[in-house]
Amino acid sequence: MKQIVQFLAIATLSFSFAGCSPSAEKTERSNQAGKDTGAEKKGTIAYSPLTLSNPFFKVIGDHIKSEAEKNGYETLMVDPDMDVKKQSDQMDDFISREVTAIILVPCDRLSIGPAVKAANGKGIPVFTVDAKCAAEGANIAGHVGTDNYQGGKLAGKAMIKALGENGGKVLVLDFKKANSCVLRVNGFKEVINTYNTGRSDGKI
């Protein structure tokens, strides 16, 4: 377990320093040998992101695959395409395959709870990336992500600086399916609303 945690942390953090890949295949299985030639595979690391149509999650998957191979594991990468039911079914498939560990970007932080608990019951560790699982009783072995609320606040401060004293109109594109996006928007709005309080002109 300790070794799995170490390489998962490396894999999920290292994508931050990588460029985005182009288009993503919907399902990908890695059967290539690891760098330790001749070594038997230790098991399979399964990955179900929010969607593979977003290069961000494809980059994470590529690094998981790379680190898995270095450490003697196969990878199973699937695409739920932001469908909660599909992701839950994928989790059931991971469990039936008896994978070594599951890396998950929840399509819904609450609805995925039963699937996570099912994996817990089989002794399969579940790790989350970017978005946390908030379901009561679901045991998450580890989480790698950023402070999205703080990121939104930083974006708000940057917007204030960019527009200056004249202010202006800003279009905010929201994506309520992704809790990470909701947090960023809320952080952004907090800073902007505070800035606008008491101002008669130059509002944003």
mmCIF file with all atom_site columns, C-alpha atoms in Angstrom:
data_model
loop_
_atom_site.group_PDB
_atom_site.id
_atom_site.type_symbol
_atom_site.label_atom_id
_atom_site.label_alt_id
_atom_site.label_comp_id
_atom_site.label_asym_id
_atom_site.label_entity_id
_atom_site.label_seq_id
_atom_site.pdbx_PDB_ins_code
_atom_site.Cartn_x
_atom_site.Cartn_y
_atom_site.Cartn_z
_atom_site.occupancy
_atom_site.B_iso_or_equiv
_atom_site.pdbx_formal_charge
_atom_site.auth_seq_id
_atom_site.auth_comp_id
_atom_site.auth_asym_id
_atom_site.auth_atom_id
_atom_site.pdbx_PDB_model_num
ATOM 1   C CA . MET A 1 1   ? 0.000   0.000  0.000   1.00 0.00 ? 1   MET A CA 1
ATOM 2   C CA . LYS A 1 2   ? 2.803   2.437  0.863   1.00 0.00 ? 2   LYS A CA 1
ATOM 3   C CA . GLN A 1 3   ? 4.402   1.983  -2.561  1.00 0.00 ? 3   GLN A CA 1
ATOM 4   C CA . ILE A 1 4   ? 1.062   2.508  -4.307  1.00 0.00 ? 4   ILE A CA 1
ATOM 5   C CA . VAL A 1 5   ? 0.441   5.739  -2.388  1.00 0.00 ? 5   VAL A CA 1
ATOM 6   C CA . GLN A 1 6   ? 3.915   7.043  -3.246  1.00 0.00 ? 6   GLN A CA 1
ATOM 7   C CA . PHE A 1 7   ? 3.686   6.543  -6.985  1.00 0.00 ? 7   PHE A CA 1
ATOM 8   C CA . LEU A 1 8   ? 0.086   7.730  -7.180  1.00 0.00 ? 8   LEU A CA 1
ATOM 9   C CA . ALA A 1 9   ? 1.110   10.967 -5.509  1.00 0.00 ? 9   ALA A CA 1
ATOM 10  C CA . ILE A 1 10  ? 3.974   11.383 -7.978  1.00 0.00 ? 10  ILE A CA 1
ATOM 11  C CA . ALA A 1 11  ? 1.774   10.605 -10.968 1.00 0.00 ? 11  ALA A CA 1
ATOM 12  C CA . THR A 1 12  ? -1.071  12.907 -10.022 1.00 0.00 ? 12  THR A CA 1
ATOM 13  C CA . LEU A 1 13  ? 1.186   15.798 -9.043  1.00 0.00 ? 13  LEU A CA 1
ATOM 14  C CA . SER A 1 14  ? 3.498   15.601 -12.042 1.00 0.00 ? 14  SER A CA 1
ATOM 15  C CA . PHE A 1 15  ? 0.754   16.471 -14.542 1.00 0.00 ? 15  PHE A CA 1
ATOM 16  C CA . SER A 1 16  ? 0.860   20.039 -13.224 1.00 0.00 ? 16  SER A CA 1
ATOM 17  C CA . PHE A 1 17  ? 4.156   20.568 -15.000 1.00 0.00 ? 17  PHE A CA 1
ATOM 18  C CA . ALA A 1 18  ? 3.145   18.983 -18.304 1.00 0.00 ? 18  ALA A CA 1
ATOM 19  C CA . GLY A 1 19  ? 1.570   20.435 -21.432 1.00 0.00 ? 19  GLY A CA 1
ATOM 20  C CA . CYS A 1 20  ? -1.838  19.315 -22.615 1.00 0.00 ? 20  CYS A CA 1
ATOM 21  C CA . SER A 1 21  ? -2.112  16.395 -25.009 1.00 0.00 ? 21  SER A CA 1
ATOM 22  C CA . PRO A 1 22  ? -4.388  16.541 -28.066 1.00 0.00 ? 22  PRO A CA 1
ATOM 23  C CA . SER A 1 23  ? -7.473  14.325 -28.437 1.00 0.00 ? 23  SER A CA 1
ATOM 24  C CA . ALA A 1 24  ? -8.120  11.396 -26.095 1.00 0.00 ? 24  ALA A CA 1
ATOM 25  C CA . GLU A 1 25  ? -9.160  7.847  -26.781 1.00 0.00 ? 25  GLU A CA 1
ATOM 26  C CA . LYS A 1 26  ? -12.257 6.864  -24.838 1.00 0.00 ? 26  LYS A CA 1
ATOM 27  C CA . THR A 1 27  ? -10.783 3.713  -23.344 1.00 0.00 ? 27  THR A CA 1
ATOM 28  C CA . GLU A 1 28  ? -7.142  2.826  -22.992 1.00 0.00 ? 28  GLU A CA 1
ATOM 29  C CA . ARG A 1 29  ? -5.410  -0.227 -21.615 1.00 0.00 ? 29  ARG A CA 1
ATOM 30  C CA . SER A 1 30  ? -1.681  -0.391 -21.021 1.00 0.00 ? 30  SER A CA 1
ATOM 31  C CA . ASN A 1 31  ? -0.047  -3.784 -21.419 1.00 0.00 ? 31  ASN A CA 1
ATOM 32  C CA . GLN A 1 32  ? 3.486   -2.601 -22.054 1.00 0.00 ? 32  GLN A CA 1
ATOM 33  C CA . ALA A 1 33  ? 6.255   -3.931 -19.868 1.00 0.00 ? 33  ALA A CA 1
ATOM 34  C CA . GLY A 1 34  ? 7.675   -1.665 -17.184 1.00 0.00 ? 34  GLY A CA 1
ATOM 35  C CA . LYS A 1 35  ? 11.214  -0.415 -17.255 1.00 0.00 ? 35  LYS A CA 1
ATOM 36  C CA . ASP A 1 36  ? 12.266  -3.343 -15.096 1.00 0.00 ? 36  ASP A CA 1
ATOM 37  C CA . THR A 1 37  ? 12.441  -5.815 -17.970 1.00 0.00 ? 37  THR A CA 1
ATOM 38  C CA . GLY A 1 38  ? 11.170  -9.273 -17.156 1.00 0.00 ? 38  GLY A CA 1
ATOM 39  C CA . ALA A 1 39  ? 9.409   -8.225 -13.968 1.00 0.00 ? 39  ALA A CA 1
ATOM 40  C CA . GLU A 1 40  ? 5.918   -9.649 -13.455 1.00 0.00 ? 40  GLU A CA 1
ATOM 41  C CA . LYS A 1 41  ? 3.058   -7.193 -13.234 1.00 0.00 ? 41  LYS A CA 1
ATOM 42  C CA . LYS A 1 42  ? 2.017   -6.433 -9.670  1.00 0.00 ? 42  LYS A CA 1
ATOM 43  C CA . GLY A 1 43  ? -1.571  -5.599 -10.531 1.00 0.00 ? 43  GLY A CA 1
ATOM 44  C CA . THR A 1 44  ? -3.746  -2.999 -12.256 1.00 0.00 ? 44  THR A CA 1
ATOM 45  C CA . ILE A 1 45  ? -4.333  0.667  -11.448 1.00 0.00 ? 45  ILE A CA 1
ATOM 46  C CA . ALA A 1 46  ? -7.754  1.811  -12.707 1.00 0.00 ? 46  ALA A CA 1
ATOM 47  C CA . TYR A 1 47  ? -8.528  5.426  -13.600 1.00 0.00 ? 47  TYR A CA 1
ATOM 48  C CA . SER A 1 48  ? -11.955 6.985  -14.181 1.00 0.00 ? 48  SER A CA 1
ATOM 49  C CA . PRO A 1 49  ? -11.815 10.782 -14.655 1.00 0.00 ? 49  PRO A CA 1
ATOM 50  C CA . LEU A 1 50  ? -14.657 13.228 -15.158 1.00 0.00 ? 50  LEU A CA 1
ATOM 51  C CA . THR A 1 51  ? -14.112 13.006 -18.921 1.00 0.00 ? 51  THR A CA 1
ATOM 52  C CA . LEU A 1 52  ? -11.229 12.290 -21.272 1.00 0.00 ? 52  LEU A CA 1
ATOM 53  C CA . SER A 1 53  ? -12.459 14.897 -23.767 1.00 0.00 ? 53  SER A CA 1
ATOM 54  C CA . ASN A 1 54  ? -10.793 17.470 -21.506 1.00 0.00 ? 54  ASN A CA 1
ATOM 55  C CA . PRO A 1 55  ? -6.996  17.331 -22.108 1.00 0.00 ? 55  PRO A CA 1
ATOM 56  C CA . PHE A 1 56  ? -6.420  18.148 -18.421 1.00 0.00 ? 56  PHE A CA 1
ATOM 57  C CA . PHE A 1 57  ? -7.691  14.737 -17.340 1.00 0.00 ? 57  PHE A CA 1
ATOM 58  C CA . LYS A 1 58  ? -5.931  12.992 -20.233 1.00 0.00 ? 58  LYS A CA 1
ATOM 59  C CA . VAL A 1 59  ? -2.601  14.429 -19.049 1.00 0.00 ? 59  VAL A CA 1
ATOM 60  C CA . ILE A 1 60  ? -3.280  13.073 -15.567 1.00 0.00 ? 60  ILE A CA 1
ATOM 61  C CA . GLY A 1 61  ? -4.042  9.666  -17.074 1.00 0.00 ? 61  GLY A CA 1
ATOM 62  C CA . ASP A 1 62  ? -0.857  9.696  -19.143 1.00 0.00 ? 62  ASP A CA 1
ATOM 63  C CA . HIS A 1 63  ? 1.245   10.341 -16.042 1.00 0.00 ? 63  HIS A CA 1
ATOM 64  C CA . ILE A 1 64  ? -0.580  7.687  -14.040 1.00 0.00 ? 64  ILE A CA 1
ATOM 65  C CA . LYS A 1 65  ? 0.167   5.234  -16.837 1.00 0.00 ? 65  LYS A CA 1
ATOM 66  C CA . SER A 1 66  ? 3.826   6.254  -16.954 1.00 0.00 ? 66  SER A CA 1
ATOM 67  C CA . GLU A 1 67  ? 4.345   5.929  -13.194 1.00 0.00 ? 67  GLU A CA 1
ATOM 68  C CA . ALA A 1 68  ? 2.395   2.665  -13.084 1.00 0.00 ? 68  ALA A CA 1
ATOM 69  C CA . GLU A 1 69  ? 4.648   1.108  -15.711 1.00 0.00 ? 69  GLU A CA 1
ATOM 70  C CA . LYS A 1 70  ? 7.764   2.274  -13.875 1.00 0.00 ? 70  LYS A CA 1
ATOM 71  C CA . ASN A 1 71  ? 6.509   0.540  -10.747 1.00 0.00 ? 71  ASN A CA 1
ATOM 72  C CA . GLY A 1 72  ? 5.394   -2.686 -12.415 1.00 0.00 ? 72  GLY A CA 1
ATOM 73  C CA . TYR A 1 73  ? 1.638   -2.077 -12.698 1.00 0.00 ? 73  TYR A CA 1
ATOM 74  C CA . GLU A 1 74  ? -0.759  -2.145 -15.634 1.00 0.00 ? 74  GLU A CA 1
ATOM 75  C CA . THR A 1 75  ? -3.297  0.638  -16.093 1.00 0.00 ? 75  THR A CA 1
ATOM 76  C CA . LEU A 1 76  ? -6.950  0.617  -17.083 1.00 0.00 ? 76  LEU A CA 1
ATOM 77  C CA . MET A 1 77  ? -8.233  4.036  -18.172 1.00 0.00 ? 77  MET A CA 1
ATOM 78  C CA . VAL A 1 78  ? -11.905 4.576  -19.022 1.00 0.00 ? 78  VAL A CA 1
ATOM 79  C CA . ASP A 1 79  ? -14.099 7.560  -19.865 1.00 0.00 ? 79  ASP A CA 1
ATOM 80  C CA . PRO A 1 80  ? -17.457 8.085  -18.100 1.00 0.00 ? 80  PRO A CA 1
ATOM 81  C CA . ASP A 1 81  ? -18.027 11.218 -20.211 1.00 0.00 ? 81  ASP A CA 1
ATOM 82  C CA . MET A 1 82  ? -19.495 13.079 -17.205 1.00 0.00 ? 82  MET A CA 1
ATOM 83  C CA . ASP A 1 83  ? -22.166 10.399 -16.769 1.00 0.00 ? 83  ASP A CA 1
ATOM 84  C CA . VAL A 1 84  ? -22.681 9.464  -13.104 1.00 0.00 ? 84  VAL A CA 1
ATOM 85  C CA . LYS A 1 85  ? -24.333 6.114  -13.898 1.00 0.00 ? 85  LYS A CA 1
ATOM 86  C CA . LYS A 1 86  ? -21.614 5.168  -16.365 1.00 0.00 ? 86  LYS A CA 1
ATOM 87  C CA . GLN A 1 87  ? -18.891 5.984  -13.843 1.00 0.00 ? 87  GLN A CA 1
ATOM 88  C CA . SER A 1 88  ? -20.647 3.927  -11.181 1.00 0.00 ? 88  SER A CA 1
ATOM 89  C CA . ASP A 1 89  ? -20.815 0.989  -13.611 1.00 0.00 ? 89  ASP A CA 1
ATOM 90  C CA . GLN A 1 90  ? -17.111 1.437  -14.356 1.00 0.00 ? 90  GLN A CA 1
ATOM 91  C CA . MET A 1 91  ? -16.389 1.257  -10.642 1.00 0.00 ? 91  MET A CA 1
ATOM 92  C CA . ASP A 1 92  ? -18.342 -2.010 -10.451 1.00 0.00 ? 92  ASP A CA 1
ATOM 93  C CA . ASP A 1 93  ? -16.245 -3.346 -13.328 1.00 0.00 ? 93  ASP A CA 1
ATOM 94  C CA . PHE A 1 94  ? -13.023 -2.321 -11.575 1.00 0.00 ? 94  PHE A CA 1
ATOM 95  C CA . ILE A 1 95  ? -14.151 -4.219 -8.487  1.00 0.00 ? 95  ILE A CA 1
ATOM 96  C CA . SER A 1 96  ? -15.048 -7.347 -10.464 1.00 0.00 ? 96  SER A CA 1
ATOM 97  C CA . ARG A 1 97  ? -11.624 -7.229 -12.108 1.00 0.00 ? 97  ARG A CA 1
ATOM 98  C CA . GLU A 1 98  ? -10.064 -7.004 -8.626  1.00 0.00 ? 98  GLU A CA 1
ATOM 99  C CA . VAL A 1 99  ? -7.849  -4.059 -9.552  1.00 0.00 ? 99  VAL A CA 1
ATOM 100 C CA . THR A 1 100 ? -5.097  -3.029 -7.156  1.00 0.00 ? 100 THR A CA 1
ATOM 101 C CA . ALA A 1 101 ? -6.269  0.573  -6.739  1.00 0.00 ? 101 ALA A CA 1
ATOM 102 C CA . ILE A 1 102 ? -8.738  3.052  -8.224  1.00 0.00 ? 102 ILE A CA 1
ATOM 103 C CA . ILE A 1 103 ? -8.043  6.682  -9.117  1.00 0.00 ? 103 ILE A CA 1
ATOM 104 C CA . LEU A 1 104 ? -11.225 8.685  -9.464  1.00 0.00 ? 104 LEU A CA 1
ATOM 105 C CA . VAL A 1 105 ? -12.377 12.146 -10.498 1.00 0.00 ? 105 VAL A CA 1
ATOM 106 C CA . PRO A 1 106 ? -16.009 11.937 -9.310  1.00 0.00 ? 106 PRO A CA 1
ATOM 107 C CA . CYS A 1 107 ? -18.688 12.982 -11.793 1.00 0.00 ? 107 CYS A CA 1
ATOM 108 C CA . ASP A 1 108 ? -20.804 13.681 -8.724  1.00 0.00 ? 108 ASP A CA 1
ATOM 109 C CA . ARG A 1 109 ? -19.159 13.943 -5.307  1.00 0.00 ? 109 ARG A CA 1
ATOM 110 C CA . LEU A 1 110 ? -22.188 12.465 -3.508  1.00 0.00 ? 110 LEU A CA 1
ATOM 111 C CA . SER A 1 111 ? -23.716 9.967  -5.952  1.00 0.00 ? 111 SER A CA 1
ATOM 112 C CA . ILE A 1 112 ? -20.445 8.068  -6.373  1.00 0.00 ? 112 ILE A CA 1
ATOM 113 C CA . GLY A 1 113 ? -20.512 7.176  -2.660  1.00 0.00 ? 113 GLY A CA 1
ATOM 114 C CA . PRO A 1 114 ? -22.056 3.671  -2.937  1.00 0.00 ? 114 PRO A CA 1
ATOM 115 C CA . ALA A 1 115 ? -19.512 2.646  -5.588  1.00 0.00 ? 115 ALA A CA 1
ATOM 116 C CA . VAL A 1 116 ? -16.637 3.881  -3.429  1.00 0.00 ? 116 VAL A CA 1
ATOM 117 C CA . LYS A 1 117 ? -18.031 2.009  -0.431  1.00 0.00 ? 117 LYS A CA 1
ATOM 118 C CA . ALA A 1 118 ? -18.279 -1.152 -2.549  1.00 0.00 ? 118 ALA A CA 1
ATOM 119 C CA . ALA A 1 119 ? -14.583 -0.818 -3.386  1.00 0.00 ? 119 ALA A CA 1
ATOM 120 C CA . ASN A 1 120 ? -13.844 -0.206 0.299   1.00 0.00 ? 120 ASN A CA 1
ATOM 121 C CA . GLY A 1 121 ? -15.649 -3.433 1.128   1.00 0.00 ? 121 GLY A CA 1
ATOM 122 C CA . LYS A 1 122 ? -13.355 -5.369 -1.208  1.00 0.00 ? 122 LYS A CA 1
ATOM 123 C CA . GLY A 1 123 ? -10.242 -3.778 0.240   1.00 0.00 ? 123 GLY A CA 1
ATOM 124 C CA . ILE A 1 124 ? -9.486  -1.767 -2.917  1.00 0.00 ? 124 ILE A CA 1
ATOM 125 C CA . PRO A 1 125 ? -8.047  1.686  -2.070  1.00 0.00 ? 125 PRO A CA 1
ATOM 126 C CA . VAL A 1 126 ? -9.720  4.618  -3.829  1.00 0.00 ? 126 VAL A CA 1
ATOM 127 C CA . PHE A 1 127 ? -7.854  7.862  -4.517  1.00 0.00 ? 127 PHE A CA 1
ATOM 128 C CA . THR A 1 128 ? -9.471  11.076 -5.781  1.00 0.00 ? 128 THR A CA 1
ATOM 129 C CA . VAL A 1 129 ? -7.969  13.762 -8.002  1.00 0.00 ? 129 VAL A CA 1
ATOM 130 C CA . ASP A 1 130 ? -9.116  17.374 -8.514  1.00 0.00 ? 130 ASP A CA 1
ATOM 131 C CA . ALA A 1 131 ? -12.618 16.788 -7.077  1.00 0.00 ? 131 ALA A CA 1
ATOM 132 C CA . LYS A 1 132 ? -13.252 15.197 -3.687  1.00 0.00 ? 132 LYS A CA 1
ATOM 133 C CA . CYS A 1 133 ? -15.810 12.547 -2.800  1.00 0.00 ? 133 CYS A CA 1
ATOM 134 C CA . ALA A 1 134 ? -18.130 14.010 -0.156  1.00 0.00 ? 134 ALA A CA 1
ATOM 135 C CA . ALA A 1 135 ? -20.329 10.955 0.408   1.00 0.00 ? 135 ALA A CA 1
ATOM 136 C CA . GLU A 1 136 ? -20.732 10.042 4.070   1.00 0.00 ? 136 GLU A CA 1
ATOM 137 C CA . GLY A 1 137 ? -18.989 6.813  5.013   1.00 0.00 ? 137 GLY A CA 1
ATOM 138 C CA . ALA A 1 138 ? -16.928 6.599  1.802   1.00 0.00 ? 138 ALA A CA 1
ATOM 139 C CA . ASN A 1 139 ? -13.279 5.973  2.638   1.00 0.00 ? 139 ASN A CA 1
ATOM 140 C CA . ILE A 1 140 ? -10.811 7.797  0.381   1.00 0.00 ? 140 ILE A CA 1
ATOM 141 C CA . ALA A 1 141 ? -7.196  6.637  0.725   1.00 0.00 ? 141 ALA A CA 1
ATOM 142 C CA . GLY A 1 142 ? -5.790  9.943  -0.521  1.00 0.00 ? 142 GLY A CA 1
ATOM 143 C CA . HIS A 1 143 ? -6.629  13.092 -2.462  1.00 0.00 ? 143 HIS A CA 1
ATOM 144 C CA . VAL A 1 144 ? -4.514  15.217 -4.795  1.00 0.00 ? 144 VAL A CA 1
ATOM 145 C CA . GLY A 1 145 ? -5.949  18.566 -5.806  1.00 0.00 ? 145 GLY A CA 1
ATOM 146 C CA . THR A 1 146 ? -5.711  22.326 -5.595  1.00 0.00 ? 146 THR A CA 1
ATOM 147 C CA . ASP A 1 147 ? -7.545  24.888 -3.459  1.00 0.00 ? 147 ASP A CA 1
ATOM 148 C CA . ASN A 1 148 ? -10.103 25.823 -6.092  1.00 0.00 ? 148 ASN A CA 1
ATOM 149 C CA . TYR A 1 149 ? -11.826 28.435 -3.932  1.00 0.00 ? 149 TYR A CA 1
ATOM 150 C CA . GLN A 1 150 ? -8.537  30.222 -3.340  1.00 0.00 ? 150 GLN A CA 1
ATOM 151 C CA . GLY A 1 151 ? -7.784  29.940 -7.051  1.00 0.00 ? 151 GLY A CA 1
ATOM 152 C CA . GLY A 1 152 ? -11.037 31.745 -7.797  1.00 0.00 ? 152 GLY A CA 1
ATOM 153 C CA . LYS A 1 153 ? -10.147 34.503 -5.342  1.00 0.00 ? 153 LYS A CA 1
ATOM 154 C CA . LEU A 1 154 ? -6.765  34.957 -7.009  1.00 0.00 ? 154 LEU A CA 1
ATOM 155 C CA . ALA A 1 155 ? -8.514  35.191 -10.380 1.00 0.00 ? 155 ALA A CA 1
ATOM 156 C CA . GLY A 1 156 ? -10.813 37.866 -8.955  1.00 0.00 ? 156 GLY A CA 1
ATOM 157 C CA . LYS A 1 157 ? -7.870  39.923 -7.705  1.00 0.00 ? 157 LYS A CA 1
ATOM 158 C CA . ALA A 1 158 ? -6.169  39.579 -11.082 1.00 0.00 ? 158 ALA A CA 1
ATOM 159 C CA . MET A 1 159 ? -9.349  40.775 -12.831 1.00 0.00 ? 159 MET A CA 1
ATOM 160 C CA . ILE A 1 160 ? -9.577  43.843 -10.591 1.00 0.00 ? 160 ILE A CA 1
ATOM 161 C CA . LYS A 1 161 ? -5.971  44.697 -11.375 1.00 0.00 ? 161 LYS A CA 1
ATOM 162 C CA . ALA A 1 162 ? -6.458  44.160 -15.115 1.00 0.00 ? 162 ALA A CA 1
ATOM 163 C CA . LEU A 1 163 ? -9.583  46.357 -15.376 1.00 0.00 ? 163 LEU A CA 1
ATOM 164 C CA . GLY A 1 164 ? -8.306  49.114 -13.109 1.00 0.00 ? 164 GLY A CA 1
ATOM 165 C CA . GLU A 1 165 ? -10.399 51.941 -11.690 1.00 0.00 ? 165 GLU A CA 1
ATOM 166 C CA . ASN A 1 166 ? -12.754 52.032 -14.664 1.00 0.00 ? 166 ASN A CA 1
ATOM 167 C CA . GLY A 1 167 ? -14.129 48.579 -13.933 1.00 0.00 ? 167 GLY A CA 1
ATOM 168 C CA . GLY A 1 168 ? -16.177 46.842 -16.621 1.00 0.00 ? 168 GLY A CA 1
ATOM 169 C CA . LYS A 1 169 ? -18.446 43.941 -17.467 1.00 0.00 ? 169 LYS A CA 1
ATOM 170 C CA . VAL A 1 170 ? -17.166 40.391 -17.035 1.00 0.00 ? 170 VAL A CA 1
ATOM 171 C CA . LEU A 1 171 ? -18.681 37.193 -18.414 1.00 0.00 ? 171 LEU A CA 1
ATOM 172 C CA . VAL A 1 172 ? -18.292 34.210 -16.082 1.00 0.00 ? 172 VAL A CA 1
ATOM 173 C CA . LEU A 1 173 ? -18.661 30.788 -17.699 1.00 0.00 ? 173 LEU A CA 1
ATOM 174 C CA . ASP A 1 174 ? -19.926 28.364 -15.073 1.00 0.00 ? 174 ASP A CA 1
ATOM 175 C CA . PHE A 1 175 ? -19.973 24.556 -15.115 1.00 0.00 ? 175 PHE A CA 1
ATOM 176 C CA . LYS A 1 176 ? -22.086 23.393 -12.200 1.00 0.00 ? 176 LYS A CA 1
ATOM 177 C CA . LYS A 1 177 ? -21.485 19.704 -12.861 1.00 0.00 ? 177 LYS A CA 1
ATOM 178 C CA . ALA A 1 178 ? -17.900 20.112 -11.656 1.00 0.00 ? 178 ALA A CA 1
ATOM 179 C CA . ASN A 1 179 ? -17.632 21.068 -7.986  1.00 0.00 ? 179 ASN A CA 1
ATOM 180 C CA . SER A 1 180 ? -14.089 22.335 -8.584  1.00 0.00 ? 180 SER A CA 1
ATOM 181 C CA . CYS A 1 181 ? -15.508 24.856 -11.066 1.00 0.00 ? 181 CYS A CA 1
ATOM 182 C CA . VAL A 1 182 ? -18.273 25.879 -8.665  1.00 0.00 ? 182 VAL A CA 1
ATOM 183 C CA . LEU A 1 183 ? -15.684 26.592 -5.974  1.00 0.00 ? 183 LEU A CA 1
ATOM 184 C CA . ARG A 1 184 ? -13.560 28.694 -8.336  1.00 0.00 ? 184 ARG A CA 1
ATOM 185 C CA . VAL A 1 185 ? -16.565 30.760 -9.419  1.00 0.00 ? 185 VAL A CA 1
ATOM 186 C CA . ASN A 1 186 ? -17.631 31.295 -5.800  1.00 0.00 ? 186 ASN A CA 1
ATOM 187 C CA . GLY A 1 187 ? -14.138 32.429 -4.840  1.00 0.00 ? 187 GLY A CA 1
ATOM 188 C CA . PHE A 1 188 ? -14.050 34.808 -7.798  1.00 0.00 ? 188 PHE A CA 1
ATOM 189 C CA . LYS A 1 189 ? -17.457 36.293 -6.954  1.00 0.00 ? 189 LYS A CA 1
ATOM 190 C CA . GLU A 1 190 ? -16.523 36.805 -3.305  1.00 0.00 ? 190 GLU A CA 1
ATOM 191 C CA . VAL A 1 191 ? -13.584 39.017 -4.240  1.00 0.00 ? 191 VAL A CA 1
ATOM 192 C CA . ILE A 1 192 ? -15.531 40.928 -6.900  1.00 0.00 ? 192 ILE A CA 1
ATOM 193 C CA . ASN A 1 193 ? -18.553 41.493 -4.628  1.00 0.00 ? 193 ASN A CA 1
ATOM 194 C CA . THR A 1 194 ? -16.308 42.766 -1.834  1.00 0.00 ? 194 THR A CA 1
ATOM 195 C CA . TYR A 1 195 ? -14.582 45.103 -4.289  1.00 0.00 ? 195 TYR A CA 1
ATOM 196 C CA . ASN A 1 196 ? -17.924 46.473 -5.529  1.00 0.00 ? 196 ASN A CA 1
ATOM 197 C CA . THR A 1 197 ? -19.330 47.117 -2.045  1.00 0.00 ? 197 THR A CA 1
ATOM 198 C CA . GLY A 1 198 ? -19.569 50.855 -1.398  1.00 0.00 ? 198 GLY A CA 1
ATOM 199 C CA . ARG A 1 199 ? -18.442 51.835 -4.899  1.00 0.00 ? 199 ARG A CA 1
ATOM 200 C CA . SER A 1 200 ? -20.668 54.113 -6.986  1.00 0.00 ? 200 SER A CA 1
ATOM 201 C CA . ASP A 1 201 ? -18.614 53.737 -10.156 1.00 0.00 ? 201 ASP A CA 1
ATOM 202 C CA . GLY A 1 202 ? -15.839 51.548 -11.493 1.00 0.00 ? 202 GLY A CA 1
ATOM 203 C CA . LYS A 1 203 ? -17.734 48.410 -10.544 1.00 0.00 ? 203 LYS A CA 1
ATOM 204 C CA . ILE A 1 204 ? -17.097 45.036 -12.108 1.00 0.00 ? 204 ILE A CA 1
#
